Every structure is written in C-alpha cells, then in structure tokens.
XYZ file of C-alpha atoms in Angstrom:
656
model
C -44.913 6.391 44.405
C -44.656 8.344 47.653
C -40.864 8.149 47.321
C -41.041 9.705 43.856
C -43.259 12.520 45.066
C -40.990 13.271 48.001
C -37.937 13.399 45.766
C -39.728 15.619 43.273
C -40.031 18.236 45.953
C -36.238 18.522 46.223
C -35.090 21.962 45.077
C -33.977 22.063 41.430
C -34.160 18.338 40.751
C -37.870 17.584 40.527
C -37.781 17.228 36.743
C -34.837 14.851 36.591
C -35.930 12.687 39.511
C -39.500 12.383 38.282
C -38.298 11.393 34.838
C -35.878 8.901 36.317
C -38.653 7.235 38.283
C -40.084 4.603 35.978
C -42.500 1.940 37.094
C -40.701 0.368 40.009
C -40.721 -3.291 40.844
C -40.247 -4.461 44.410
C -36.832 -5.872 43.538
C -35.635 -2.493 42.240
C -37.181 -0.302 44.960
C -34.024 -0.056 47.032
C -31.983 1.012 43.998
C -34.559 3.649 43.127
C -34.580 5.001 46.658
C -30.780 5.212 46.618
C -30.825 7.154 43.347
C -33.508 9.541 44.539
C -31.519 10.254 47.647
C -28.540 10.992 45.411
C -30.708 13.527 43.567
C -31.507 15.312 46.817
C -27.871 15.365 47.908
C -26.784 16.638 44.505
C -29.327 19.430 44.674
C -27.770 20.616 47.892
C -24.336 20.498 46.245
C -25.132 22.451 43.097
C -22.055 24.130 41.659
C -21.538 27.645 42.937
C -18.881 29.951 41.606
C -16.445 28.531 44.147
C -16.976 24.926 43.002
C -13.696 23.175 42.327
C -14.760 22.035 38.854
C -15.192 25.672 37.797
C -11.620 26.550 38.747
C -9.254 26.106 35.757
C -6.238 26.184 38.090
C -7.302 22.913 39.698
C -5.828 19.625 38.445
C -7.875 18.003 35.688
C -8.835 14.915 37.675
C -9.820 17.036 40.682
C -12.224 19.003 38.501
C -13.685 15.828 37.014
C -14.090 14.173 40.420
C -15.738 17.251 41.889
C -18.264 17.635 39.087
C -19.024 13.932 38.818
C -19.793 13.801 42.550
C -22.383 16.545 42.145
C -24.268 14.949 39.243
C -27.575 13.088 39.345
C -28.250 10.054 37.190
C -30.363 12.172 34.849
C -27.529 14.646 34.424
C -25.082 11.842 33.733
C -27.259 10.161 31.129
C -27.881 13.552 29.561
C -24.130 13.938 29.078
C -24.088 10.600 27.270
C -26.741 11.795 24.788
C -26.007 13.465 21.453
C -29.059 14.758 19.589
C -29.704 16.335 16.184
C -29.497 20.092 15.732
C -33.126 20.427 14.678
C -34.278 18.893 17.982
C -31.827 20.806 20.170
C -33.804 23.781 21.412
C -32.423 25.495 24.515
C -35.359 24.067 26.499
C -34.693 20.492 25.371
C -31.022 20.863 26.225
C -31.722 22.265 29.685
C -34.626 19.925 30.518
C -32.756 16.776 29.539
C -29.225 17.952 30.434
C -28.131 17.092 26.875
C -24.364 16.769 26.641
C -23.847 17.003 22.884
C -25.510 18.100 19.638
C -24.665 17.182 16.053
C -25.326 18.332 12.529
C -25.869 15.393 10.233
C -24.918 15.767 6.566
C -26.856 18.743 5.219
C -28.247 19.762 8.612
C -27.729 23.533 8.648
C -29.308 26.549 10.378
C -30.409 27.928 6.988
C -29.526 27.562 3.316
C -26.238 29.327 2.528
C -25.896 30.305 6.187
C -22.908 32.577 6.919
C -20.582 31.831 9.877
C -22.448 34.293 12.081
C -25.712 32.335 11.663
C -23.999 29.103 12.649
C -22.401 30.748 15.684
C -25.710 32.265 16.791
C -27.358 28.841 16.616
C -24.603 27.119 18.589
C -24.534 29.914 21.171
C -28.281 29.576 21.693
C -27.896 25.888 22.463
C -24.980 26.667 24.732
C -27.070 29.129 26.702
C -29.563 26.348 27.380
C -26.817 24.076 28.685
C -25.251 26.768 30.855
C -28.612 27.578 32.425
C -28.799 24.163 34.082
C -28.002 23.549 37.722
C -24.372 22.618 37.075
C -23.852 24.588 33.869
C -22.053 21.858 31.921
C -21.447 23.174 28.381
C -22.799 21.291 25.400
C -20.363 19.847 22.830
C -21.429 20.521 19.232
C -20.103 18.078 16.620
C -20.178 18.017 12.821
C -18.745 16.007 9.929
C -15.697 17.614 8.343
C -14.191 14.786 6.322
C -12.656 17.024 3.615
C -13.223 20.497 4.944
C -16.200 22.090 6.687
C -18.439 20.405 4.147
C -21.808 21.522 5.515
C -20.890 25.203 5.461
C -21.524 27.439 2.455
C -18.329 28.853 0.904
C -16.043 26.706 3.067
C -12.798 25.457 1.537
C -13.339 21.894 0.296
C -10.104 19.915 0.177
C -9.461 16.724 -1.808
C -11.039 13.668 -0.236
C -8.659 11.395 1.663
C -8.043 8.982 -1.220
C -6.341 11.878 -3.018
C -4.487 13.123 0.049
C -3.022 9.641 0.466
C -1.469 10.013 -2.996
C 0.485 13.065 -1.848
C 2.524 10.913 0.568
C 2.908 14.170 2.511
C 1.962 13.953 6.223
C 3.068 17.535 6.823
C 0.721 18.826 4.107
C -2.113 16.813 5.623
C -1.341 18.274 9.045
C -1.571 21.803 7.602
C -4.907 20.887 6.031
C -6.132 19.682 9.416
C -5.248 23.019 10.999
C -7.047 24.931 8.236
C -10.175 22.784 8.541
C -10.155 23.201 12.321
C -10.172 26.993 12.236
C -12.847 27.059 9.506
C -15.055 24.868 11.697
C -14.329 27.089 14.705
C -15.343 30.077 12.579
C -18.901 28.761 12.825
C -18.715 28.231 16.594
C -18.303 24.452 16.421
C -15.568 22.800 18.549
C -15.829 19.090 17.587
C -15.575 17.192 14.277
C -16.259 13.626 13.192
C -12.925 13.232 11.403
C -10.530 11.800 10.426
C -11.656 8.573 8.837
C -8.684 6.257 9.350
C -10.205 3.247 7.624
C -7.874 1.070 5.583
C -9.982 0.501 2.466
C -9.233 -2.929 1.053
C -11.954 -2.982 -1.612
C -12.807 -0.025 -3.879
C -16.358 -1.282 -4.300
C -16.994 0.196 -0.840
C -18.937 3.458 -1.034
C -16.753 5.102 1.610
C -13.441 4.205 -0.014
C -12.702 7.848 -0.872
C -12.774 8.617 2.857
C -9.764 6.319 3.302
C -6.192 7.515 2.808
C -5.301 4.218 1.145
C -5.135 0.439 1.167
C -1.912 0.071 3.156
C -2.005 0.403 6.963
C 1.350 2.186 7.124
C 0.227 4.824 4.645
C -2.968 5.477 6.609
C -0.971 5.456 9.823
C 1.343 8.180 8.514
C -1.635 10.343 7.595
C -2.878 10.455 11.192
C -0.746 13.593 11.265
C -4.046 15.265 10.416
C -5.122 14.647 14.026
C -2.324 16.958 15.175
C -3.524 19.489 12.615
C -7.072 19.367 13.926
C -6.210 19.383 17.619
C -2.741 20.911 17.755
C 0.571 19.250 18.525
C 1.027 17.839 22.018
C 3.759 19.978 23.602
C 7.116 18.501 24.594
C 6.673 16.776 27.906
C 2.933 16.435 27.406
C 1.249 13.129 28.096
C 0.980 10.931 25.018
C -2.344 9.194 24.558
C -4.454 11.580 26.626
C -7.042 13.768 24.845
C -5.494 17.052 23.762
C -6.852 20.232 22.143
C -4.435 23.145 21.957
C -6.802 26.095 21.917
C -9.712 27.977 20.386
C -8.419 27.624 16.815
C -8.405 23.837 17.187
C -11.146 21.243 17.454
C -11.620 17.911 19.183
C -11.149 15.171 16.572
C -12.707 11.733 16.126
C -10.886 8.704 14.680
C -13.377 6.516 12.817
C -14.809 3.951 12.236
C -13.503 1.538 14.826
C -12.545 -0.992 13.570
C -12.299 -2.896 10.260
C -14.853 -0.825 8.344
C -12.656 -0.872 5.235
C -12.433 -4.655 5.122
C -16.051 -5.729 4.758
C -17.005 -8.607 2.472
C -17.625 -7.437 -1.083
C -16.911 -3.846 -0.110
C -20.501 -3.590 1.130
C -20.972 -0.762 3.606
C -21.588 -1.836 7.221
C -21.100 -5.486 6.238
C -19.064 -8.142 8.037
C -15.258 -8.091 8.176
C -14.034 -11.665 8.299
C -10.519 -11.666 9.754
C -8.466 -13.293 12.449
C -7.494 -11.105 15.397
C -3.952 -11.039 14.030
C -5.234 -9.798 10.641
C -7.335 -7.147 12.342
C -4.287 -5.957 14.292
C -2.015 -6.010 11.252
C -4.284 -4.271 8.737
C -7.025 -2.221 10.386
C -5.786 -1.337 13.854
C -2.437 0.450 13.191
C -3.930 3.902 12.437
C -5.653 3.856 15.824
C -2.334 3.326 17.589
C -1.048 6.580 16.153
C -4.307 8.465 16.574
C -4.369 7.611 20.276
C -0.708 8.567 20.705
C -1.478 11.917 19.057
C -4.137 12.556 21.681
C -7.269 12.054 19.591
C -10.211 13.093 21.757
C -12.831 10.610 20.582
C -13.221 7.365 18.645
C -16.357 6.468 16.669
C -17.540 2.872 16.457
C -18.229 1.292 13.066
C -21.583 0.030 11.821
C -19.757 -3.039 10.555
C -19.274 -6.400 12.239
C -16.207 -8.489 12.987
C -16.668 -12.194 12.273
C -20.423 -11.808 12.590
C -20.458 -9.764 15.819
C -21.664 -6.152 15.664
C -18.890 -3.704 16.490
C -21.295 -1.536 18.502
C -21.718 -4.437 20.923
C -18.089 -5.630 21.033
C -16.871 -5.337 24.642
C -13.527 -6.925 23.853
C -12.512 -4.465 21.131
C -14.023 -1.325 22.688
C -13.278 -1.807 26.378
C -10.616 -4.480 26.708
C -8.502 -3.445 23.730
C -9.104 0.248 22.980
C -9.645 1.515 26.503
C -7.469 -0.869 28.497
C -4.773 -2.179 26.146
C -4.278 1.026 24.154
C -5.050 3.157 27.225
C -7.359 5.461 25.279
C -8.585 8.140 27.694
C -11.037 10.048 25.502
C -14.629 8.981 24.920
C -16.104 6.439 22.525
C -19.087 7.595 20.467
C -21.561 5.543 18.463
C -22.214 6.181 14.809
C -25.467 7.843 13.703
C -28.269 5.742 15.231
C -25.602 3.108 15.663
C -27.311 1.281 18.526
C -30.404 0.708 16.390
C -28.437 -1.523 14.026
C -27.261 -3.942 16.707
C -30.512 -5.859 16.149
C -31.965 -7.214 12.917
C -34.252 -5.683 11.863
C -32.968 -2.367 13.173
C -34.553 -1.020 16.349
C -36.313 -4.346 16.912
C -35.353 -4.427 20.615
C -33.986 -1.016 21.501
C -33.668 -1.713 25.220
C -31.428 -4.674 24.400
C -29.433 -2.486 22.005
C -28.887 0.145 24.698
C -27.756 -2.519 27.137
C -25.320 -4.156 24.707
C -23.884 -0.893 23.426
C -23.340 0.772 26.807
C -21.938 -2.381 28.416
C -19.609 -2.796 25.429
C -18.065 0.546 26.335
C -19.814 3.194 24.211
C -19.780 6.445 26.184
C -21.792 8.864 24.045
C -24.669 7.777 21.828
C -25.731 9.479 18.608
C -29.497 9.425 18.986
C -30.474 12.186 16.602
C -34.223 12.077 17.110
C -35.536 9.528 19.638
C -33.466 10.792 22.544
C -36.223 10.357 25.155
C -36.423 6.654 24.303
C -32.692 6.306 24.904
C -32.723 8.343 28.110
C -35.696 6.468 29.554
C -34.280 3.108 28.513
C -30.825 3.662 29.971
C -32.357 5.071 33.158
C -34.391 1.891 33.552
C -31.340 -0.309 32.923
C -29.400 1.495 35.647
C -32.316 1.450 38.061
C -32.844 -2.287 37.724
C -29.129 -3.024 38.046
C -28.529 -4.207 34.473
C -26.045 -1.392 33.789
C -23.883 -0.599 36.834
C -23.282 2.991 37.930
C -19.573 2.346 37.484
C -20.139 2.062 33.722
C -22.127 5.301 33.671
C -19.458 7.058 35.705
C -16.700 5.833 33.376
C -18.588 7.195 30.376
C -19.281 10.579 31.950
C -15.744 10.872 33.317
C -14.397 10.423 29.779
C -16.822 12.974 28.316
C -15.972 15.515 31.016
C -12.249 14.899 30.496
C -12.588 15.923 26.845
C -14.734 18.956 27.658
C -12.326 20.182 30.336
C -9.244 19.466 28.211
C -10.520 21.460 25.248
C -11.311 24.461 27.437
C -15.056 24.263 26.841
C -15.898 25.303 30.407
C -13.790 28.447 30.116
C -14.768 29.295 26.530
C -18.172 27.788 25.763
C -19.270 30.343 23.188
C -18.188 31.015 19.605
C -15.294 33.378 19.015
C -16.687 36.054 16.634
C -13.180 37.107 15.606
C -12.800 33.834 13.668
C -15.713 34.387 11.257
C -13.375 35.548 8.481
C -11.458 32.241 8.529
C -14.157 30.383 6.587
C -13.058 29.952 2.980
C -10.182 32.405 3.286
C -7.746 32.661 0.383
C -4.863 31.165 2.347
C -6.884 27.985 2.821
C -7.932 27.891 -0.838
C -4.277 28.182 -1.820
C -3.505 25.249 0.470
C -6.300 23.201 -1.092
C -4.963 24.039 -4.559
C -1.541 22.801 -3.482
C -3.134 19.600 -2.206
C -4.897 19.082 -5.543
C -1.605 19.434 -7.433
C 0.160 16.934 -5.194
C -2.706 14.428 -5.179
C -3.029 13.993 -8.957
C -1.573 10.744 -10.285
C -0.314 10.520 -13.864
C -1.040 7.000 -15.113
C -0.124 7.396 -18.815
C 1.707 10.112 -20.755
C 1.865 9.410 -24.482
C 1.183 6.446 -26.697
C 3.975 3.939 -27.400
C 6.544 5.484 -29.742
C 5.186 9.023 -29.283
C 6.602 11.863 -27.237
C 4.891 12.563 -23.917
C 1.949 14.919 -24.387
C 2.277 16.514 -20.943
C 2.891 19.174 -19.977
C 0.374 20.712 -22.362
C 1.352 23.856 -24.268
C -0.587 26.932 -23.196
C -0.145 28.492 -26.634
C -2.027 26.407 -29.194
C -1.847 26.775 -32.983
C -5.586 26.295 -33.159
C -8.113 25.744 -30.389
C -8.315 23.231 -27.571
C -11.388 21.183 -26.819
C -12.564 20.640 -23.268
C -15.277 18.003 -22.966
C -16.967 15.828 -20.421
C -19.658 15.779 -17.772
C -17.201 16.712 -15.008
C -15.274 19.513 -16.692
C -17.582 22.279 -15.490
C -19.251 20.744 -12.437
C -18.142 21.880 -9.015
C -20.447 19.464 -7.201
C -19.056 16.441 -9.014
C -15.447 17.375 -8.319
C -16.237 17.849 -4.605
C -18.159 14.586 -4.231
C -20.173 13.487 -1.220
C -20.217 15.209 2.162
C -20.405 18.618 0.467
C -23.267 20.911 1.554
C -25.495 17.831 1.707
C -24.783 14.295 2.880
C -24.718 12.768 -0.614
C -23.437 15.883 -2.356
C -24.951 16.904 -5.675
C -24.013 18.006 -9.162
C -23.886 21.532 -10.512
C -22.194 24.829 -9.765
C -24.704 26.407 -7.415
C -23.889 24.573 -4.202
C -20.935 26.605 -2.938
C -17.967 28.726 -4.039
C -15.044 27.316 -5.996
C -13.271 26.885 -9.325
C -14.204 24.159 -11.798
C -11.585 22.355 -13.846
C -12.846 24.152 -16.969
C -12.428 27.506 -15.213
C -8.908 26.477 -14.253
C -8.020 25.564 -17.843
C -9.372 28.850 -19.172
C -7.373 30.817 -16.637
C -4.225 28.820 -17.403
C -4.276 29.443 -21.160
C -6.011 32.809 -21.163
C -2.849 34.957 -21.054
C -1.534 33.044 -24.083
C -4.672 33.890 -26.050
C -5.598 30.254 -26.679
C -9.208 29.602 -27.648
C -10.985 27.081 -25.417
C -14.030 25.334 -26.885
C -16.229 23.602 -24.320
C -18.601 20.838 -25.379
C -20.008 18.850 -22.491
C -21.082 15.788 -24.481
C -19.740 16.012 -28.034
C -21.013 13.338 -30.383
C -18.962 11.657 -33.085
C -20.312 13.992 -35.753
C -19.203 17.119 -33.897
C -15.710 15.704 -33.481
C -15.409 14.706 -37.194
C -16.499 18.133 -38.346
C -14.162 20.017 -36.015
C -11.151 17.805 -35.385
C -8.885 19.922 -37.599
C -9.545 22.918 -35.326
C -8.182 21.287 -32.190
C -4.565 20.866 -31.180
C -5.643 18.537 -28.393
C -8.573 17.772 -26.099
C -9.030 17.494 -22.349
C -11.833 15.087 -21.444
C -13.042 15.206 -17.835
C -15.397 12.385 -16.809
C -16.101 10.324 -13.706
C -18.512 9.351 -10.975
C -21.485 11.335 -9.675
C -21.378 12.388 -6.003
C -22.330 9.775 -3.396
C -21.780 8.873 0.232
C -21.802 5.677 2.291
C -24.087 2.836 1.125
C -25.346 4.804 -1.878
C -21.804 4.606 -3.239
C -21.427 0.833 -2.985
C -20.729 -0.302 -6.542
C -20.129 -3.836 -7.790
C -19.097 -2.989 -11.374
C -17.023 0.246 -11.110
C -17.414 1.191 -14.761
C -17.112 4.807 -15.880
C -20.711 6.094 -15.687
C -22.489 7.305 -18.802
C -21.895 9.424 -20.774
C -18.206 9.191 -19.870
C -17.378 6.116 -21.933
C -19.031 7.505 -25.054
C -17.253 10.861 -24.699
C -13.869 9.130 -24.450
C -14.614 7.065 -27.574
C -15.923 10.028 -29.553
C -13.095 12.431 -28.738
C -10.021 10.286 -28.239
C -10.455 8.346 -31.455
C -9.766 11.470 -33.515
C -7.940 14.058 -31.380
C -4.899 13.757 -29.147
C -6.530 13.652 -25.743
C -5.949 13.905 -22.033
C -8.521 12.019 -19.951
C -8.941 13.349 -16.421
C -10.876 10.898 -14.255
C -12.815 12.427 -11.344
C -13.729 9.590 -8.979
C -13.559 8.363 -5.435
C -11.643 5.217 -6.415
C -10.106 3.429 -9.386
C -12.564 2.576 -12.136
C -12.407 0.180 -15.090
C -10.216 1.962 -17.676
C -8.312 -0.799 -19.461
C -10.745 -0.939 -22.436
C -9.998 2.742 -23.234
C -6.329 2.901 -22.335
C -5.032 2.292 -25.835
C -7.104 5.130 -27.318
C -6.063 7.838 -24.861
C -2.777 9.681 -24.915
C -2.796 10.738 -21.277
C -4.684 9.377 -18.257
C -4.813 11.346 -15.014
C -6.458 10.237 -11.771
C -7.782 13.439 -10.210
C -9.853 11.707 -7.483
C -12.305 14.171 -5.861
C -10.278 17.387 -5.830
C -12.755 19.694 -4.060
C -13.378 23.358 -4.713
C -9.990 24.283 -6.166
C -10.101 22.938 -9.728
C -7.306 25.327 -10.691
C -4.907 22.828 -9.127
C -5.658 20.371 -11.944
C -4.763 22.942 -14.615
C -1.615 23.903 -12.703
C -0.172 20.456 -13.352
C -1.629 19.740 -16.800
C 0.020 22.865 -18.186
C 3.339 22.430 -16.446
C 3.331 25.174 -13.836
C 4.077 22.272 -11.488
C 5.123 18.684 -12.081
C 3.174 15.503 -11.379
C 4.342 13.904 -8.130
C 1.372 11.841 -6.847
C 1.654 8.098 -6.223
C -1.299 5.716 -6.101
C -2.668 5.261 -2.594
C -4.417 2.134 -3.784
C -4.001 -0.551 -6.414
C -5.611 0.109 -9.800
C -7.258 -3.155 -10.839
C -7.807 -4.468 -14.359
C -11.290 -5.877 -13.750
C -13.660 -6.111 -10.787
C -13.322 -9.886 -10.899
C -9.885 -9.389 -9.304
C -11.299 -7.635 -6.236
C -10.383 -7.426 -3.507
C -6.753 -7.058 -4.577
C -4.104 -5.214 -2.596
C -0.351 -4.856 -2.597
C 1.274 -7.900 -1.057
C -1.414 -10.352 -2.169
C -0.182 -13.679 -3.501
C -1.988 -13.140 -6.813
C -1.250 -9.516 -7.629
C -1.811 -8.538 -11.257
C -2.836 -4.868 -11.287
C -3.181 -2.498 -14.194
C -1.186 -0.005 -12.105
C 0.355 -1.125 -8.786
C 0.087 0.573 -5.420
C 2.603 3.429 -5.377
C 2.646 3.892 -9.154
C 2.750 7.388 -10.611
C 4.632 8.953 -13.503
C 6.460 12.206 -12.890
C 6.853 15.328 -14.988
C 8.987 18.423 -14.641
C 7.540 21.924 -14.653
C 7.697 23.543 -18.081
C 10.207 26.161 -16.957
C 12.767 23.403 -16.582
C-alpha cells in the first residue's frame, strides 16, 4: 500500500489514483505501479490553455491524441460512464470524471419545467465537468423518439410507424431538424434516436418506434439522421461522426441489431436468424445511418441466436466498427450490461468484462456507477481488459465530443429557448399527421364514398370514443413520462375532437360529443345525426409493457363501434401503435382510418377527414386478419393480409 500512498500525494490526482487502487495481488502489482506512474505523469501534463486539444484549429486526430495522452485511467473510465440526471451533481461529475449524463423517460428537473430550467440544470452539470483537471465537457443525452418527449409543451410528432406511412424522407428530415433545435432549446446536445428497427411482428411493444416492416422503407427514413445532425457537406467524409452546429444534436441509431425480429414479438427476446437474414432484413438501416455520419449506435437488449447482443464481439467490433468502419461510439442500453446474465446483475463483473470486450464504449449505468467504475478499474488493473480497448472507447467518445463542438460550446445557448413548441414546428407536425393517415375503407359496397365529410351538416354530427378527446392517448408512450398516460393535462396540443370542432365551426355545424354512448343513447338520437366519427384505440405504453399477444381493440372501443356504427353512418378512426384486429367490425363501418399515434397536433386528422387535404398515406406494415397469422410480412410465402403492405386509398381535397 506504500505505492498507493505515494501516488496519492501526486498533485491533483490523489482522488483518482486512490480510487483506482483496489486490493492488489502480487501478480497485478506491476500493472498497478505502471498505472500509478501514469497518474503522476498525467498530473504534470494537465491541460493548460495552450494545450493542443483545446485549440480548435488543430486537426481532429491531433486533438484526440493530445488529450488521450494526458488522461489517467480514472479519467478514461469516467468518460465511458453515463449516469442518471438525479445522481449527476456537479461534485459527482467532477469527482468521478463522468463523461455523460442521461434523462430516462420522465426524468425531468421539475414538473412542467420550462426550457430555462432544463438549461440551468445542464449548465450546472457542465460546470462540474469543466472544473476537472482536463476540463472535458459532459455529454447530456435524452430520448427524443417522436419529439422532445420529456419536455413540457414540446411539439410531439407522429410516432415512426406513422411517419413510415408518409413515404416522405424529406419530410422526416425536416422533422429531425425541428426536433434537434427543440432539444437544443433545453441545453441538451445528444438524443437517443432514431430507432431504425425493422419491426417484423406487431405484437412487439416497440413496434410504433419502427418506420415499418420492410428494410428498404426503414433505410430511406434514415434521412432523419441528417435532420438531427445536419447534412454532411460536399466533400465531407462519409461515415465519420458529424454534427453541423449548435442547432443540431448528436444522434443515436438503435437498437443494434435485430430488435424488431424477436420471437413472438416479445421485447428483448431472441432473434433467430441466419447471418444472411440478419444482413438482409435488420442491418440495412445501419448502413445508411453510418454513411450519414450518425454519431452513436445503441446496442439492443435482444439476443441473436441465443447470444446476448451486449456481449457480441463479432457484431459490435468485427462488423460495425471494422467492416462498416463506424467511427462514432457504441453505447449500451439502459442498464444493458446487467441483462447479459440471467438473472440480471447476477455477476456484474463478468457482465462488465463481456460488454467492454465486445466493443461497448459508453455504458448506461444510471444509478450504480461506482460499481461499474470500480469493476472496470479492477479488470484493467488485472489485465483482463487491455488498455488498448479502453483507449479505443475513449478515443471514439472524444471524437464525437470534438466533432460536435462541445469543447468550444459546452453550455446551453439561451437564444434557442423560444424554439420549444414553436408554431412552425406544430405546423410541421400537423403536416406529418395528414400525410401519415391511411384510409383503409371509404364506403360500403354499392354506396358512394363517405369521405371527405361535409362540414355543413343538415343536423348534428356525433363524435364518440375514448380517444376522441384524449391528448395523452393520441401521443402514446415516451411523452412526458416513459409509458405516457391518458388525459389532457400532460402537455400542450390539440385533440382530435378539438380539431373536428374547429373544422366545422365556421359552417355552424353542431358537434355532439359522447365518449361512451350506449345503444339506448344511439337509438334515441340517431335521427339527429348526419354521421358519426368514432375514435378508439390503444392506451399509451412503451417497451415490454406494450407487448401484446392478442391485439384486439381495447374496451370500450369494440362496444362503441357496435353501438354507433350499427345505426349511424360512421367513420372509425383507430389510434394505435400498430394494426389491430378489425375484420369483425369492418362490415359495419363505412370508413376506417388508421391514425397511428399522431402526437399533439390532432387538427391534422380533421384536415383530411373534412377534405382540406387528401389522403395519401400508405401502410408501412401489413395489416393482418388474425394474430394466428403472425408474424406475417410482405414477401412471405403465405401472405394473406386484410390490407397488404403499401395499401392506402386516396382522396382528393374537397375544393377539387
């Protein structure tokens, strides 16, 4: 222990060296002594203002090399650690040299926090990071899978399953740019998006996070990466991490790889596939994401042929890093290392070893960060994890931080606060809603099409259903909280009912709203109504909580359809994250519209129902007849869908 005490006396590095010094065996003593000497040398080479890594005019690799050479093991492992916001005090960040912080779903500085409160929080953490010996800025990350979902009054766009139905990569790119600047408005420079999973089974609870079932469709939608990060300029290097400026964010392609192909659609389950099948179905979106300069890639909880993805050296290192020449960093999922063992966290030291050696560079360890730091330190000290692996990880993390300008602009830009939820972005989201809606039926056989609906009714119109006046349900999961929740008090937006009222209001049409009308109400009042709009669907959910083996329309949706559509000409608008069982009701309804999870701008639904715009959306995934057919995707040998992939009826705007 005399060696430890001597090293602890070194100026500015006592904390890190003492922490790094675990109980030392005779076999590891030489390695420990070497590391402690490195600490002393690094202390003497602390970064002054003239340090090369602080000079933005220096070549990128020169800055990385210079900073990496100055870092101790503790500082390097700190850079590999991403901890939860609630644990990330300035002291924790400075004492442990933490490289990254995250907000999990619903993790916010305060309820209904404005952008300024977010920025103040992030800036406080940044001050802790910049106070350290080398002043390496912290990288704050947050989920933004359909807008800045954690932030109050942010614009919430349709979830990806709806965006896939637009078949419009340029629209998706514009959405990416809008989301990026809304996230930057709160001082955050890094997002865990996009999800580029190819969902092959709608029973999966994350299927709405997927752009569709076909790899080429998902591949085309990686244009959102260029929206988030900015377009690589002509002559720029393809495949290297790229962030254009302070209105852009570092993006994260997830979840690598095969997360949408698990058996039974069970979240984090096993994907049974040959390597050829994996390359043909699940890998293509990553090719394009890497070419577009995506900064990070997140590893999936799922397994491939029984092997945990978080421990897969071949796919992470040999294929992603070497074959695809990905130069950004690889990040684990939330507590992802814990799930390498069964039961979870059963042998955490083994999990650290397997995950880091597989090629994971940054680890999401929201709470037990000291256990990770101590464990990885031990594994390096005893020679289990070579310093070359640590240096590769830190080099990749520093490359992203330098590339995105974090060293030059570590703090929030207060001039961006007004970007959150601005009208221009809400208009864009409304456009996305219009283009994402898919018209599945328009009129019964032998009847004229019912859509577009007339704004001027002879009598009244009935609006019914659990989802007609429920902002939370139309936004779905990953909205304010992780799972999302029902009701109209979570954030700002327009419900579908509000949109209908606004659409017909100038015509003087009376709108009667009955959330759950029974058969008696309908019999007594059916003569009053020219037609009805019934809005039903799924409650909000996220991840495993959304896994669903039966995919029926949840109560009271089925009863409302039966009660209303048996007596009144009706439009059924289905609000859901995936296709649901609708064949039993199809004959009774006049019109069926798949609205997916449209987000905060419910006016977009009314825009199309009433003919201000035409229906143009095409199914991003196959609509099955019964769950017994699943999984079923376009191109399968036995393909008997209710509505095939790519189906969608069109209408013309009323003015035509």
